[in-house]
PDB file of C-alpha atoms in Angstrom:
ATOM      1  CA  MET A   1      56.676  71.628  67.413  1.00 82.00           C
ATOM      2  CA  GLY A   2      52.961  71.976  67.284  1.00 95.00           C
ATOM      3  CA  ARG A   3      50.758  69.453  68.326  1.00 97.00           C
ATOM      4  CA  LEU A   4      47.310  68.930  68.424  1.00 98.00           C
ATOM      5  CA  THR A   5      45.392  66.888  71.618  1.00 98.00           C
ATOM      6  CA  THR A   6      41.527  66.975  72.932  1.00 97.00           C
ATOM      7  CA  HIS A   7      39.694  65.724  75.721  1.00 97.00           C
ATOM      8  CA  VAL A   8      35.728  65.152  76.577  1.00 98.00           C
ATOM      9  CA  LEU A   9      34.328  66.184  80.275  1.00 98.00           C
ATOM     10  CA  ASP A  10      30.684  64.862  80.689  1.00 97.00           C
ATOM     11  CA  THR A  11      29.506  68.016  82.047  1.00 97.00           C
ATOM     12  CA  ALA A  12      25.941  66.326  83.273  1.00 96.00           C
ATOM     13  CA  LEU A  13      28.021  64.515  85.145  1.00 96.00           C
ATOM     14  CA  GLY A  14      31.012  66.087  86.337  1.00 97.00           C
ATOM     15  CA  LYS A  15      33.815  63.557  84.969  1.00 97.00           C
ATOM     16  CA  PRO A  16      36.205  62.523  82.045  1.00 98.00           C
ATOM     17  CA  ALA A  17      33.926  61.175  79.200  1.00 98.00           C
ATOM     18  CA  LYS A  18      35.547  57.864  79.059  1.00 97.00           C
ATOM     19  CA  GLY A  19      35.707  55.794  75.806  1.00 97.00           C
ATOM     20  CA  LEU A  20      34.680  58.430  73.852  1.00 98.00           C
ATOM     21  CA  LYS A  21      35.097  58.247  70.044  1.00 98.00           C
ATOM     22  CA  ILE A  22      36.945  61.378  67.718  1.00 98.00           C
ATOM     23  CA  GLU A  23      37.651  61.099  64.893  1.00 98.00           C
ATOM     24  CA  LEU A  24      40.341  63.842  62.420  1.00 98.00           C
ATOM     25  CA  TRP A  25      39.294  64.898  59.163  1.00 98.00           C
ATOM     26  CA  SER A  26      40.592  67.180  56.914  1.00 94.00           C
ATOM     27  CA  GLY A  27      38.635  70.513  56.214  1.00 80.00           C
ATOM     28  CA  GLY A  28      37.824  72.192  52.859  1.00 77.00           C
ATOM     29  CA  GLU A  29      35.324  70.981  49.840  1.00 83.00           C
ATOM     30  CA  SER A  30      36.771  67.694  50.414  1.00 90.00           C
ATOM     31  CA  PRO A  31      37.582  66.058  53.662  1.00 92.00           C
ATOM     32  CA  GLU A  32      39.914  63.215  54.534  1.00 95.00           C
ATOM     33  CA  HIS A  33      39.454  61.064  56.668  1.00 97.00           C
ATOM     34  CA  ILE A  34      43.627  61.070  59.028  1.00 97.00           C
ATOM     35  CA  SER A  35      42.842  59.435  62.598  1.00 97.00           C
ATOM     36  CA  THR A  36      40.551  57.808  64.523  1.00 98.00           C
ATOM     37  CA  HIS A  37      41.097  58.173  68.800  1.00 98.00           C
ATOM     38  CA  VAL A  38      39.139  56.389  71.482  1.00 98.00           C
ATOM     39  CA  THR A  39      39.912  58.860  75.492  1.00 98.00           C
ATOM     40  CA  ASN A  40      41.113  57.359  77.943  1.00 98.00           C
ATOM     41  CA  ASP A  41      39.476  57.126  81.841  1.00 98.00           C
ATOM     42  CA  ASP A  42      40.654  60.700  82.101  1.00 98.00           C
ATOM     43  CA  GLY A  43      38.712  61.791  78.704  1.00 98.00           C
ATOM     44  CA  ARG A  44      42.012  61.898  76.853  1.00 97.00           C
ATOM     45  CA  VAL A  45      43.045  60.720  73.719  1.00 96.00           C
ATOM     46  CA  GLU A  46      46.668  59.480  74.449  1.00 93.00           C
ATOM     47  CA  GLY A  47      49.874  61.436  72.982  1.00 94.00           C
ATOM     48  CA  ALA A  48      48.887  63.798  70.781  1.00 96.00           C
ATOM     49  CA  ILE A  49      46.167  63.733  67.855  1.00 97.00           C
ATOM     50  CA  LEU A  50      48.049  64.692  65.686  1.00 97.00           C
ATOM     51  CA  GLU A  51      52.282  66.583  65.148  1.00 96.00           C
ATOM     52  CA  GLY A  52      55.724  66.855  63.555  1.00 93.00           C
ATOM     53  CA  THR A  53      55.667  67.893  59.730  1.00 93.00           C
ATOM     54  CA  ALA A  54      51.780  65.744  59.907  1.00 95.00           C
ATOM     55  CA  PHE A  55      50.484  69.025  62.202  1.00 96.00           C
ATOM     56  CA  GLN A  56      50.236  71.356  58.393  1.00 95.00           C
ATOM     57  CA  ALA A  57      48.660  75.442  58.444  1.00 96.00           C
ATOM     58  CA  GLY A  58      44.833  74.315  56.884  1.00 95.00           C
ATOM     59  CA  ILE A  59      41.157  72.745  58.014  1.00 96.00           C
ATOM     60  CA  TYR A  60      40.417  70.482  60.112  1.00 97.00           C
ATOM     61  CA  GLU A  61      37.816  69.133  61.654  1.00 97.00           C
ATOM     62  CA  LEU A  62      37.320  66.868  65.122  1.00 98.00           C
ATOM     63  CA  ARG A  63      34.220  65.190  64.893  1.00 98.00           C
ATOM     64  CA  PHE A  64      33.323  63.911  68.519  1.00 98.00           C
ATOM     65  CA  HIS A  65      31.021  60.914  68.301  1.00 98.00           C
ATOM     66  CA  ALA A  66      28.633  61.810  71.551  1.00 97.00           C
ATOM     67  CA  GLY A  67      26.001  59.379  70.955  1.00 97.00           C
ATOM     68  CA  ALA A  68      27.804  56.642  71.333  1.00 96.00           C
ATOM     69  CA  TYR A  69      28.960  57.461  74.569  1.00 97.00           C
ATOM     70  CA  LEU A  70      25.803  58.848  75.612  1.00 97.00           C
ATOM     71  CA  ARG A  71      23.405  55.960  75.613  1.00 95.00           C
ATOM     72  CA  THR A  72      26.860  53.957  77.770  1.00 94.00           C
ATOM     73  CA  SER A  73      26.895  56.310  80.470  1.00 92.00           C
ATOM     74  CA  GLY A  74      23.680  56.214  82.596  1.00 90.00           C
ATOM     75  CA  GLN A  75      21.812  58.764  82.458  1.00 91.00           C
ATOM     76  CA  ASN A  76      17.710  59.608  81.233  1.00 91.00           C
ATOM     77  CA  LEU A  77      18.116  60.420  77.651  1.00 95.00           C
ATOM     78  CA  PRO A  78      15.709  61.006  74.903  1.00 94.00           C
ATOM     79  CA  ASP A  79      15.586  59.075  71.877  1.00 93.00           C
ATOM     80  CA  PRO A  80      16.439  59.717  69.442  1.00 95.00           C
ATOM     81  CA  LEU A  81      19.197  61.853  70.990  1.00 96.00           C
ATOM     82  CA  PHE A  82      19.290  65.282  71.579  1.00 97.00           C
ATOM     83  CA  LEU A  83      23.110  65.507  69.909  1.00 96.00           C
ATOM     84  CA  ASP A  84      24.619  62.067  67.841  1.00 97.00           C
ATOM     85  CA  VAL A  85      28.182  63.834  66.274  1.00 98.00           C
ATOM     86  CA  VAL A  86      29.559  66.901  67.744  1.00 98.00           C
ATOM     87  CA  PRO A  87      31.841  68.002  64.710  1.00 97.00           C
ATOM     88  CA  ILE A  88      33.990  70.900  65.637  1.00 97.00           C
ATOM     89  CA  ARG A  89      35.841  72.593  62.867  1.00 96.00           C
ATOM     90  CA  PHE A  90      38.653  74.441  63.344  1.00 96.00           C
ATOM     91  CA  GLY A  91      41.925  76.799  61.612  1.00 96.00           C
ATOM     92  CA  VAL A  92      45.440  75.707  62.154  1.00 96.00           C
ATOM     93  CA  ALA A  93      47.233  79.047  61.215  1.00 96.00           C
ATOM     94  CA  GLU A  94      50.746  78.941  63.732  1.00 96.00           C
ATOM     95  CA  PRO A  95      51.070  74.413  62.887  1.00 96.00           C
ATOM     96  CA  GLU A  96      54.631  75.401  65.720  1.00 96.00           C
ATOM     97  CA  SER A  97      52.022  75.981  67.676  1.00 96.00           C
ATOM     98  CA  HIS A  98      50.651  73.584  70.155  1.00 97.00           C
ATOM     99  CA  TYR A  99      46.247  73.430  69.800  1.00 97.00           C
ATOM    100  CA  HIS A 100      43.576  72.106  72.120  1.00 97.00           C
ATOM    101  CA  VAL A 101      40.614  71.087  70.993  1.00 98.00           C
ATOM    102  CA  PRO A 102      38.541  69.859  74.419  1.00 98.00           C
ATOM    103  CA  LEU A 103      34.826  69.171  74.816  1.00 98.00           C
ATOM    104  CA  LEU A 104      32.668  70.221  76.721  1.00 98.00           C
ATOM    105  CA  ILE A 105      29.270  67.442  76.762  1.00 97.00           C
ATOM    106  CA  SER A 106      25.796  67.125  78.270  1.00 96.00           C
ATOM    107  CA  PRO A 107      22.617  65.129  76.799  1.00 97.00           C
ATOM    108  CA  PHE A 108      21.677  68.757  75.488  1.00 97.00           C
ATOM    109  CA  GLY A 109      24.634  70.709  74.831  1.00 97.00           C
ATOM    110  CA  TYR A 110      28.379  71.427  73.759  1.00 98.00           C
ATOM    111  CA  SER A 111      31.369  73.917  73.484  1.00 98.00           C
ATOM    112  CA  THR A 112      34.850  73.998  72.902  1.00 98.00           C
ATOM    113  CA  TYR A 113      37.962  76.157  73.689  1.00 97.00           C
ATOM    114  CA  ARG A 114      41.194  76.644  72.072  1.00 96.00           C
ATOM    115  CA  GLY A 115      42.445  74.975  75.456  1.00 92.00           C
ATOM    116  CA  SER A 116      46.251  75.335  76.424  1.00 83.00           C
TER     117      SER A 116
END
């Protein structure tokens, strides 16, 4: 059974990003909000964000609310922040597979990859 998972690491502090809000949207010309999640103490969303028959082939977008998290992280930050909402749009070609889309975040940059 296919599923979508994520986690967020704060690379500036070297620890999981706790309490970061993540929204899942369908992609395409008219995006639709699917669900909202918040990372736990380990920087992970509890369970799958999307799975089973609801996890279909297509375009999705995870919107990571990094700015709100960074403001509470205790780091010395500029105003306005360099990063606020970080959108990651990705395609699912094999909905029977596990898609893990992590975010590595710092106040001035981010990266992602398809994990396992």
